[in-house]
Amino acid sequence: MHAACLFPGLLFACGMAGAQVPESGRAQEMRYSAEEVASTVEDRYIERVVGLAADGRLDDDRVLLARLQSIGAGLVRAAVALKPEVAGWEWEFHTTSDAEVDAICMAGGKILVGSAFVRQLALGDGELATLLGHEIAHAVAEHHRETLSEALFLNRYPVVPLEVVMERLESDLSVQVRLSKLSSMQESEADQLGMVLAHRAGWPAADMVSFYRKLSDGDQMALVSSAYPASASRLSMAKGMALLFQSDR
Ligand SMILES: [Zn+2]
């Protein structure tokens, strides 16, 4: 149990709720409800997806789309086993030829993967599962909701609508800097939880290591964030996790 839960009245007063990351059990303090975050993020997601579709750049690689959907379905099943409530989320997988996109996950399980990125790294199915596992892990661990909650707290905003915090988070560099420690921890967490999901979905650990080796070789600033741990340390994490999976058998 989270220590703060000892004061339910206080929690209610500040609108906080406790949450927990599956597997690691890390406690998170949430100041927005999952529903609130999902509906606000969904508006932006729809806007983005509709914009890409209007430009003819959504799901224009049908073969990749089919791979994403079938690999994604297995990973979502593994995620449901860890956190049953994600079964009720509307998971969506899309691909885009927009070269700016490598891979993006939005709250509630909306995942967009860039076809140029997949081609550039020549990702096989197990490697693609590792990439998707990372993105699905962000959703499952509700990192978006946690970041927005933390932004509200760190910046001592009065309780403002979520939309306002989201805009500040996107446009204000100082807010991003103050959140960089959290972001970098979330990236490492998504790497690890993502590998657990890929492992449980039956993908070989060698493919996961190979994915992180490709990132490290190309020194890709992949998976959209300056908050990334150095790619070399991500590769050693992947190797360590692979050893754990082996000893699991
Ligand atoms: Zn990430």
PDB file of C-alpha atoms and ligand atoms in Angstrom:
ATOM      1  CA  MET A   1       0.000   0.000   0.000  1.00  0.00           C
ATOM      2  CA  HIS A   2       1.114   3.495  -0.749  1.00  0.00           C
ATOM      3  CA  ALA A   3       1.977   5.441   2.415  1.00  0.00           C
ATOM      4  CA  ALA A   4      -0.131   8.418   1.421  1.00  0.00           C
ATOM      5  CA  CYS A   5      -3.208   6.189   1.388  1.00  0.00           C
ATOM      6  CA  LEU A   6      -3.164   6.408   5.167  1.00  0.00           C
ATOM      7  CA  PHE A   7      -4.723   9.833   4.797  1.00  0.00           C
ATOM      8  CA  PRO A   8      -7.685   9.265   2.537  1.00  0.00           C
ATOM      9  CA  GLY A   9      -9.342  12.555   3.549  1.00  0.00           C
ATOM     10  CA  LEU A  10      -6.255  14.518   2.582  1.00  0.00           C
ATOM     11  CA  LEU A  11      -5.942  12.653  -0.674  1.00  0.00           C
ATOM     12  CA  PHE A  12      -9.491  13.480  -1.507  1.00  0.00           C
ATOM     13  CA  ALA A  13      -8.898  17.140  -0.652  1.00  0.00           C
ATOM     14  CA  CYS A  14      -5.926  17.486  -3.006  1.00  0.00           C
ATOM     15  CA  GLY A  15      -7.473  15.257  -5.620  1.00  0.00           C
ATOM     16  CA  MET A  16      -4.564  12.842  -5.582  1.00  0.00           C
ATOM     17  CA  ALA A  17      -4.765   9.173  -6.281  1.00  0.00           C
ATOM     18  CA  GLY A  18      -2.172   6.494  -5.916  1.00  0.00           C
ATOM     19  CA  ALA A  19      -1.241   4.176  -8.732  1.00  0.00           C
ATOM     20  CA  GLN A  20       1.340   1.484  -9.193  1.00  0.00           C
ATOM     21  CA  VAL A  21       3.500   0.438 -12.115  1.00  0.00           C
ATOM     22  CA  PRO A  22       2.973  -3.265 -12.869  1.00  0.00           C
ATOM     23  CA  GLU A  23       5.972  -5.557 -12.308  1.00  0.00           C
ATOM     24  CA  SER A  24       8.190  -3.041 -10.497  1.00  0.00           C
ATOM     25  CA  GLY A  25       5.425  -1.918  -8.126  1.00  0.00           C
ATOM     26  CA  ARG A  26       6.762   1.656  -8.232  1.00  0.00           C
ATOM     27  CA  ALA A  27       4.233   3.993  -6.584  1.00  0.00           C
ATOM     28  CA  GLN A  28       2.945   6.941  -8.572  1.00  0.00           C
ATOM     29  CA  GLU A  29       0.956   9.932  -7.415  1.00  0.00           C
ATOM     30  CA  MET A  30      -1.700  10.903  -9.874  1.00  0.00           C
ATOM     31  CA  ARG A  31      -3.504  14.212  -9.788  1.00  0.00           C
ATOM     32  CA  TYR A  32      -5.700  13.597 -12.822  1.00  0.00           C
ATOM     33  CA  SER A  33      -7.954  10.653 -13.394  1.00  0.00           C
ATOM     34  CA  ALA A  34      -7.133   8.143 -16.111  1.00  0.00           C
ATOM     35  CA  GLU A  35     -10.414   9.013 -17.872  1.00  0.00           C
ATOM     36  CA  GLU A  36      -9.653  12.749 -17.857  1.00  0.00           C
ATOM     37  CA  VAL A  37      -6.199  12.172 -19.363  1.00  0.00           C
ATOM     38  CA  ALA A  38      -7.465   9.680 -21.931  1.00  0.00           C
ATOM     39  CA  SER A  39     -10.218  11.959 -23.212  1.00  0.00           C
ATOM     40  CA  THR A  40      -7.969  15.033 -23.476  1.00  0.00           C
ATOM     41  CA  VAL A  41      -5.202  13.090 -25.177  1.00  0.00           C
ATOM     42  CA  GLU A  42      -7.682  11.396 -27.463  1.00  0.00           C
ATOM     43  CA  ASP A  43      -8.770  14.713 -28.986  1.00  0.00           C
ATOM     44  CA  ARG A  44      -5.163  15.451 -29.930  1.00  0.00           C
ATOM     45  CA  TYR A  45      -4.625  11.922 -31.163  1.00  0.00           C
ATOM     46  CA  ILE A  46      -7.666  12.109 -33.425  1.00  0.00           C
ATOM     47  CA  GLU A  47      -6.500  15.476 -34.739  1.00  0.00           C
ATOM     48  CA  ARG A  48      -3.064  14.046 -35.547  1.00  0.00           C
ATOM     49  CA  VAL A  49      -4.346  10.855 -37.124  1.00  0.00           C
ATOM     50  CA  VAL A  50      -6.956  12.718 -39.178  1.00  0.00           C
ATOM     51  CA  GLY A  51      -4.250  15.170 -40.328  1.00  0.00           C
ATOM     52  CA  LEU A  52      -1.966  12.328 -41.436  1.00  0.00           C
ATOM     53  CA  ALA A  53      -4.857  10.575 -43.175  1.00  0.00           C
ATOM     54  CA  ALA A  54      -5.769  13.782 -45.036  1.00  0.00           C
ATOM     55  CA  ASP A  55      -2.163  13.969 -46.285  1.00  0.00           C
ATOM     56  CA  GLY A  56      -2.300  10.314 -47.376  1.00  0.00           C
ATOM     57  CA  ARG A  57       0.387   9.403 -44.865  1.00  0.00           C
ATOM     58  CA  LEU A  58      -1.603   7.199 -42.492  1.00  0.00           C
ATOM     59  CA  ASP A  59      -1.404   3.412 -42.768  1.00  0.00           C
ATOM     60  CA  ASP A  60       0.038   3.803 -46.251  1.00  0.00           C
ATOM     61  CA  ASP A  61       2.294   0.795 -45.662  1.00  0.00           C
ATOM     62  CA  ARG A  62      -0.301  -1.983 -45.416  1.00  0.00           C
ATOM     63  CA  VAL A  63       2.250  -4.733 -44.852  1.00  0.00           C
ATOM     64  CA  LEU A  64       3.774  -2.940 -41.870  1.00  0.00           C
ATOM     65  CA  LEU A  65       0.295  -2.144 -40.528  1.00  0.00           C
ATOM     66  CA  ALA A  66      -0.608  -5.856 -40.559  1.00  0.00           C
ATOM     67  CA  ARG A  67       2.649  -6.690 -38.745  1.00  0.00           C
ATOM     68  CA  LEU A  68       2.009  -4.018 -36.104  1.00  0.00           C
ATOM     69  CA  GLN A  69      -1.513  -5.250 -35.503  1.00  0.00           C
ATOM     70  CA  SER A  70      -0.641  -8.897 -35.144  1.00  0.00           C
ATOM     71  CA  ILE A  71       2.514  -8.355 -33.039  1.00  0.00           C
ATOM     72  CA  GLY A  72       0.685  -5.671 -31.028  1.00  0.00           C
ATOM     73  CA  ALA A  73      -2.218  -8.021 -30.226  1.00  0.00           C
ATOM     74  CA  GLY A  74       0.124 -10.538 -28.559  1.00  0.00           C
ATOM     75  CA  LEU A  75       1.830  -7.805 -26.546  1.00  0.00           C
ATOM     76  CA  VAL A  76      -1.502  -6.374 -25.417  1.00  0.00           C
ATOM     77  CA  ARG A  77      -2.516  -9.863 -24.218  1.00  0.00           C
ATOM     78  CA  ALA A  78       0.685  -9.947 -22.154  1.00  0.00           C
ATOM     79  CA  ALA A  79      -0.111  -6.469 -20.812  1.00  0.00           C
ATOM     80  CA  VAL A  80      -3.640  -7.521 -19.817  1.00  0.00           C
ATOM     81  CA  ALA A  81      -2.165 -10.391 -17.797  1.00  0.00           C
ATOM     82  CA  LEU A  82      -0.123  -7.823 -15.828  1.00  0.00           C
ATOM     83  CA  LYS A  83      -2.831  -5.173 -15.540  1.00  0.00           C
ATOM     84  CA  PRO A  84      -6.333  -6.488 -16.306  1.00  0.00           C
ATOM     85  CA  GLU A  85      -7.950  -3.058 -16.695  1.00  0.00           C
ATOM     86  CA  VAL A  86      -6.010  -2.374 -19.920  1.00  0.00           C
ATOM     87  CA  ALA A  87      -8.248  -4.958 -21.610  1.00  0.00           C
ATOM     88  CA  GLY A  88     -10.944  -2.277 -21.678  1.00  0.00           C
ATOM     89  CA  TRP A  89      -8.736   0.308 -23.429  1.00  0.00           C
ATOM     90  CA  GLU A  90      -9.206   0.984 -27.106  1.00  0.00           C
ATOM     91  CA  TRP A  91      -5.789  -0.091 -28.339  1.00  0.00           C
ATOM     92  CA  GLU A  92      -4.902   1.160 -31.794  1.00  0.00           C
ATOM     93  CA  PHE A  93      -1.855   0.615 -33.953  1.00  0.00           C
ATOM     94  CA  HIS A  94      -1.086   2.795 -36.929  1.00  0.00           C
ATOM     95  CA  THR A  95       1.812   3.461 -39.210  1.00  0.00           C
ATOM     96  CA  THR A  96       2.804   6.632 -40.993  1.00  0.00           C
ATOM     97  CA  SER A  97       5.235   7.568 -43.730  1.00  0.00           C
ATOM     98  CA  ASP A  98       5.821  10.901 -41.945  1.00  0.00           C
ATOM     99  CA  ALA A  99       9.610  10.759 -41.600  1.00  0.00           C
ATOM    100  CA  GLU A 100       9.506  12.832 -38.403  1.00  0.00           C
ATOM    101  CA  VAL A 101       7.813   9.999 -36.529  1.00  0.00           C
ATOM    102  CA  ASP A 102       9.825   7.083 -35.130  1.00  0.00           C
ATOM    103  CA  ALA A 103       7.396   5.703 -32.574  1.00  0.00           C
ATOM    104  CA  ILE A 104       4.859   7.454 -30.389  1.00  0.00           C
ATOM    105  CA  CYS A 105       2.536   6.208 -27.712  1.00  0.00           C
ATOM    106  CA  MET A 106      -0.356   8.258 -26.484  1.00  0.00           C
ATOM    107  CA  ALA A 107      -2.274   7.623 -23.269  1.00  0.00           C
ATOM    108  CA  GLY A 108      -4.833   4.860 -23.408  1.00  0.00           C
ATOM    109  CA  GLY A 109      -2.947   2.704 -25.904  1.00  0.00           C
ATOM    110  CA  LYS A 110      -2.739   4.656 -29.170  1.00  0.00           C
ATOM    111  CA  ILE A 111       0.480   3.774 -30.949  1.00  0.00           C
ATOM    112  CA  LEU A 112       1.914   5.308 -34.092  1.00  0.00           C
ATOM    113  CA  VAL A 113       5.026   3.871 -35.756  1.00  0.00           C
ATOM    114  CA  GLY A 114       7.019   5.511 -38.550  1.00  0.00           C
ATOM    115  CA  SER A 115       7.568   3.236 -41.550  1.00  0.00           C
ATOM    116  CA  ALA A 116      10.806   5.038 -42.489  1.00  0.00           C
ATOM    117  CA  PHE A 117      12.209   4.311 -39.030  1.00  0.00           C
ATOM    118  CA  VAL A 118      11.320   0.597 -39.242  1.00  0.00           C
ATOM    119  CA  ARG A 119      12.881   0.373 -42.706  1.00  0.00           C
ATOM    120  CA  GLN A 120      16.003   2.273 -41.712  1.00  0.00           C
ATOM    121  CA  LEU A 121      16.690  -0.186 -38.882  1.00  0.00           C
ATOM    122  CA  ALA A 122      15.451  -3.145 -40.971  1.00  0.00           C
ATOM    123  CA  LEU A 123      13.473  -4.406 -37.985  1.00  0.00           C
ATOM    124  CA  GLY A 124      12.514  -8.076 -37.938  1.00  0.00           C
ATOM    125  CA  ASP A 125       9.357  -9.168 -36.099  1.00  0.00           C
ATOM    126  CA  GLY A 126      11.049  -9.758 -32.723  1.00  0.00           C
ATOM    127  CA  GLU A 127      12.798  -6.389 -32.945  1.00  0.00           C
ATOM    128  CA  LEU A 128       9.550  -4.692 -33.896  1.00  0.00           C
ATOM    129  CA  ALA A 129       7.930  -6.423 -30.897  1.00  0.00           C
ATOM    130  CA  THR A 130      10.626  -4.854 -28.692  1.00  0.00           C
ATOM    131  CA  LEU A 131       9.882  -1.401 -30.086  1.00  0.00           C
ATOM    132  CA  LEU A 132       6.118  -1.917 -29.627  1.00  0.00           C
ATOM    133  CA  GLY A 133       6.722  -3.404 -26.169  1.00  0.00           C
ATOM    134  CA  HIS A 134       8.489  -0.182 -25.153  1.00  0.00           C
ATOM    135  CA  GLU A 135       5.586   1.959 -26.398  1.00  0.00           C
ATOM    136  CA  ILE A 136       2.916  -0.301 -24.866  1.00  0.00           C
ATOM    137  CA  ALA A 137       4.840  -0.189 -21.566  1.00  0.00           C
ATOM    138  CA  HIS A 138       4.551   3.632 -21.532  1.00  0.00           C
ATOM    139  CA  ALA A 139       0.778   3.270 -21.864  1.00  0.00           C
ATOM    140  CA  VAL A 140       0.467   0.477 -19.305  1.00  0.00           C
ATOM    141  CA  ALA A 141       2.593   2.370 -16.757  1.00  0.00           C
ATOM    142  CA  GLU A 142       0.469   5.471 -17.451  1.00  0.00           C
ATOM    143  CA  HIS A 143       3.531   7.654 -17.895  1.00  0.00           C
ATOM    144  CA  HIS A 144       1.542  10.372 -19.618  1.00  0.00           C
ATOM    145  CA  ARG A 145      -0.805  10.725 -16.676  1.00  0.00           C
ATOM    146  CA  GLU A 146       2.117  10.728 -14.261  1.00  0.00           C
ATOM    147  CA  THR A 147       4.012  13.406 -16.212  1.00  0.00           C
ATOM    148  CA  LEU A 148       0.983  15.694 -16.340  1.00  0.00           C
ATOM    149  CA  SER A 149       0.388  15.166 -12.633  1.00  0.00           C
ATOM    150  CA  GLU A 150       4.018  15.951 -11.860  1.00  0.00           C
ATOM    151  CA  ALA A 151       3.967  19.062 -14.068  1.00  0.00           C
ATOM    152  CA  LEU A 152       1.065  20.376 -12.052  1.00  0.00           C
ATOM    153  CA  PHE A 153       2.854  19.674  -8.812  1.00  0.00           C
ATOM    154  CA  LEU A 154       6.408  20.814  -9.694  1.00  0.00           C
ATOM    155  CA  ASN A 155       5.258  24.095 -11.099  1.00  0.00           C
ATOM    156  CA  ARG A 156       2.901  24.753  -8.245  1.00  0.00           C
ATOM    157  CA  TYR A 157       0.132  25.533 -10.656  1.00  0.00           C
ATOM    158  CA  PRO A 158      -3.181  26.149  -9.090  1.00  0.00           C
ATOM    159  CA  VAL A 159      -5.464  23.347 -10.150  1.00  0.00           C
ATOM    160  CA  VAL A 160      -5.905  24.229 -13.799  1.00  0.00           C
ATOM    161  CA  PRO A 161      -7.622  22.322 -16.573  1.00  0.00           C
ATOM    162  CA  LEU A 162      -5.596  19.472 -17.934  1.00  0.00           C
ATOM    163  CA  GLU A 163      -5.551  21.023 -21.384  1.00  0.00           C
ATOM    164  CA  VAL A 164      -3.661  24.044 -20.000  1.00  0.00           C
ATOM    165  CA  VAL A 165      -1.027  21.907 -18.276  1.00  0.00           C
ATOM    166  CA  MET A 166      -0.632  19.891 -21.464  1.00  0.00           C
ATOM    167  CA  GLU A 167       0.014  23.039 -23.497  1.00  0.00           C
ATOM    168  CA  ARG A 168       2.559  24.333 -21.003  1.00  0.00           C
ATOM    169  CA  LEU A 169       4.275  20.991 -20.971  1.00  0.00           C
ATOM    170  CA  GLU A 170       4.624  21.078 -24.746  1.00  0.00           C
ATOM    171  CA  SER A 171       5.627  24.704 -25.128  1.00  0.00           C
ATOM    172  CA  ASP A 172       7.595  25.603 -21.999  1.00  0.00           C
ATOM    173  CA  LEU A 173      11.165  24.358 -22.034  1.00  0.00           C
ATOM    174  CA  SER A 174      11.677  25.086 -18.337  1.00  0.00           C
ATOM    175  CA  VAL A 175       8.804  22.736 -17.489  1.00  0.00           C
ATOM    176  CA  GLN A 176      10.407  20.047 -19.649  1.00  0.00           C
ATOM    177  CA  VAL A 177      13.750  20.560 -17.926  1.00  0.00           C
ATOM    178  CA  ARG A 178      12.164  20.213 -14.513  1.00  0.00           C
ATOM    179  CA  LEU A 179      10.573  16.980 -15.624  1.00  0.00           C
ATOM    180  CA  SER A 180      13.684  15.522 -17.264  1.00  0.00           C
ATOM    181  CA  LYS A 181      14.577  13.289 -14.337  1.00  0.00           C
ATOM    182  CA  LEU A 182      11.112  11.753 -14.353  1.00  0.00           C
ATOM    183  CA  SER A 183      11.192  11.370 -18.150  1.00  0.00           C
ATOM    184  CA  SER A 184      14.498   9.595 -18.120  1.00  0.00           C
ATOM    185  CA  MET A 185      13.346   7.218 -15.397  1.00  0.00           C
ATOM    186  CA  GLN A 186      10.168   6.518 -17.396  1.00  0.00           C
ATOM    187  CA  GLU A 187      12.220   5.709 -20.498  1.00  0.00           C
ATOM    188  CA  SER A 188      14.302   3.151 -18.600  1.00  0.00           C
ATOM    189  CA  GLU A 189      11.160   1.734 -17.053  1.00  0.00           C
ATOM    190  CA  ALA A 190       9.515   1.415 -20.489  1.00  0.00           C
ATOM    191  CA  ASP A 191      12.617  -0.389 -21.801  1.00  0.00           C
ATOM    192  CA  GLN A 192      12.454  -2.926 -18.984  1.00  0.00           C
ATOM    193  CA  LEU A 193       8.696  -3.393 -18.795  1.00  0.00           C
ATOM    194  CA  GLY A 194       8.582  -3.527 -22.599  1.00  0.00           C
ATOM    195  CA  MET A 195      11.068  -6.400 -22.603  1.00  0.00           C
ATOM    196  CA  VAL A 196       9.007  -8.235 -19.976  1.00  0.00           C
ATOM    197  CA  LEU A 197       5.941  -7.878 -22.228  1.00  0.00           C
ATOM    198  CA  ALA A 198       7.858  -9.064 -25.303  1.00  0.00           C
ATOM    199  CA  HIS A 199       9.252 -12.013 -23.332  1.00  0.00           C
ATOM    200  CA  ARG A 200       5.809 -13.017 -22.100  1.00  0.00           C
ATOM    201  CA  ALA A 201       4.438 -12.678 -25.608  1.00  0.00           C
ATOM    202  CA  GLY A 202       6.992 -15.286 -26.624  1.00  0.00           C
ATOM    203  CA  TRP A 203       9.623 -13.206 -28.455  1.00  0.00           C
ATOM    204  CA  PRO A 204      13.229 -14.329 -28.136  1.00  0.00           C
ATOM    205  CA  ALA A 205      15.528 -12.272 -25.929  1.00  0.00           C
ATOM    206  CA  ALA A 206      18.137 -12.286 -28.710  1.00  0.00           C
ATOM    207  CA  ASP A 207      15.803 -10.140 -30.863  1.00  0.00           C
ATOM    208  CA  MET A 208      15.394  -7.657 -28.023  1.00  0.00           C
ATOM    209  CA  VAL A 209      19.149  -7.336 -27.580  1.00  0.00           C
ATOM    210  CA  SER A 210      19.511  -6.993 -31.325  1.00  0.00           C
ATOM    211  CA  PHE A 211      16.977  -4.137 -31.374  1.00  0.00           C
ATOM    212  CA  TYR A 212      18.921  -2.197 -28.743  1.00  0.00           C
ATOM    213  CA  ARG A 213      22.170  -3.017 -30.542  1.00  0.00           C
ATOM    214  CA  LYS A 214      20.772  -1.476 -33.734  1.00  0.00           C
ATOM    215  CA  LEU A 215      19.764   1.641 -31.811  1.00  0.00           C
ATOM    216  CA  SER A 216      23.178   1.835 -30.240  1.00  0.00           C
ATOM    217  CA  ASP A 217      25.041   1.214 -33.523  1.00  0.00           C
ATOM    218  CA  GLY A 218      23.132   3.925 -35.296  1.00  0.00           C
ATOM    219  CA  ASP A 219      23.135   5.975 -32.113  1.00  0.00           C
ATOM    220  CA  GLN A 220      19.548   6.723 -32.999  1.00  0.00           C
ATOM    221  CA  MET A 221      17.855   9.346 -30.941  1.00  0.00           C
ATOM    222  CA  ALA A 222      15.051   6.921 -31.228  1.00  0.00           C
ATOM    223  CA  LEU A 223      11.686   6.750 -29.554  1.00  0.00           C
ATOM    224  CA  VAL A 224      11.305  10.472 -29.416  1.00  0.00           C
ATOM    225  CA  SER A 225      12.873  12.005 -26.423  1.00  0.00           C
ATOM    226  CA  SER A 226      15.951  13.848 -25.387  1.00  0.00           C
ATOM    227  CA  ALA A 227      15.386  12.153 -22.033  1.00  0.00           C
ATOM    228  CA  TYR A 228      16.827   8.921 -23.273  1.00  0.00           C
ATOM    229  CA  PRO A 229      19.417   7.069 -21.356  1.00  0.00           C
ATOM    230  CA  ALA A 230      22.529   6.718 -23.520  1.00  0.00           C
ATOM    231  CA  SER A 231      21.977   4.008 -26.108  1.00  0.00           C
ATOM    232  CA  ALA A 232      24.997   2.068 -24.815  1.00  0.00           C
ATOM    233  CA  SER A 233      23.434   1.807 -21.372  1.00  0.00           C
ATOM    234  CA  ARG A 234      20.138   0.728 -22.909  1.00  0.00           C
ATOM    235  CA  LEU A 235      22.001  -2.047 -24.699  1.00  0.00           C
ATOM    236  CA  SER A 236      23.617  -3.272 -21.478  1.00  0.00           C
ATOM    237  CA  MET A 237      20.223  -3.183 -19.759  1.00  0.00           C
ATOM    238  CA  ALA A 238      18.807  -5.327 -22.594  1.00  0.00           C
ATOM    239  CA  LYS A 239      21.644  -7.819 -22.246  1.00  0.00           C
ATOM    240  CA  GLY A 240      21.076  -8.004 -18.474  1.00  0.00           C
ATOM    241  CA  MET A 241      17.343  -8.577 -18.919  1.00  0.00           C
ATOM    242  CA  ALA A 242      18.050 -11.269 -21.542  1.00  0.00           C
ATOM    243  CA  LEU A 243      20.186 -13.127 -18.997  1.00  0.00           C
ATOM    244  CA  LEU A 244      17.357 -12.913 -16.460  1.00  0.00           C
ATOM    245  CA  PHE A 245      14.903 -14.370 -18.985  1.00  0.00           C
ATOM    246  CA  GLN A 246      17.302 -17.244 -19.672  1.00  0.00           C
ATOM    247  CA  SER A 247      17.597 -18.122 -15.997  1.00  0.00           C
ATOM    248  CA  ASP A 248      13.777 -17.962 -15.853  1.00  0.00           C
ATOM    249  CA  ARG A 249      13.396 -20.991 -18.063  1.00  0.00           C
TER     250      ARG A 249
HETATM  251 ZN    ZN B   1       9.881   5.886 -24.724  1.00  0.00          ZN
END
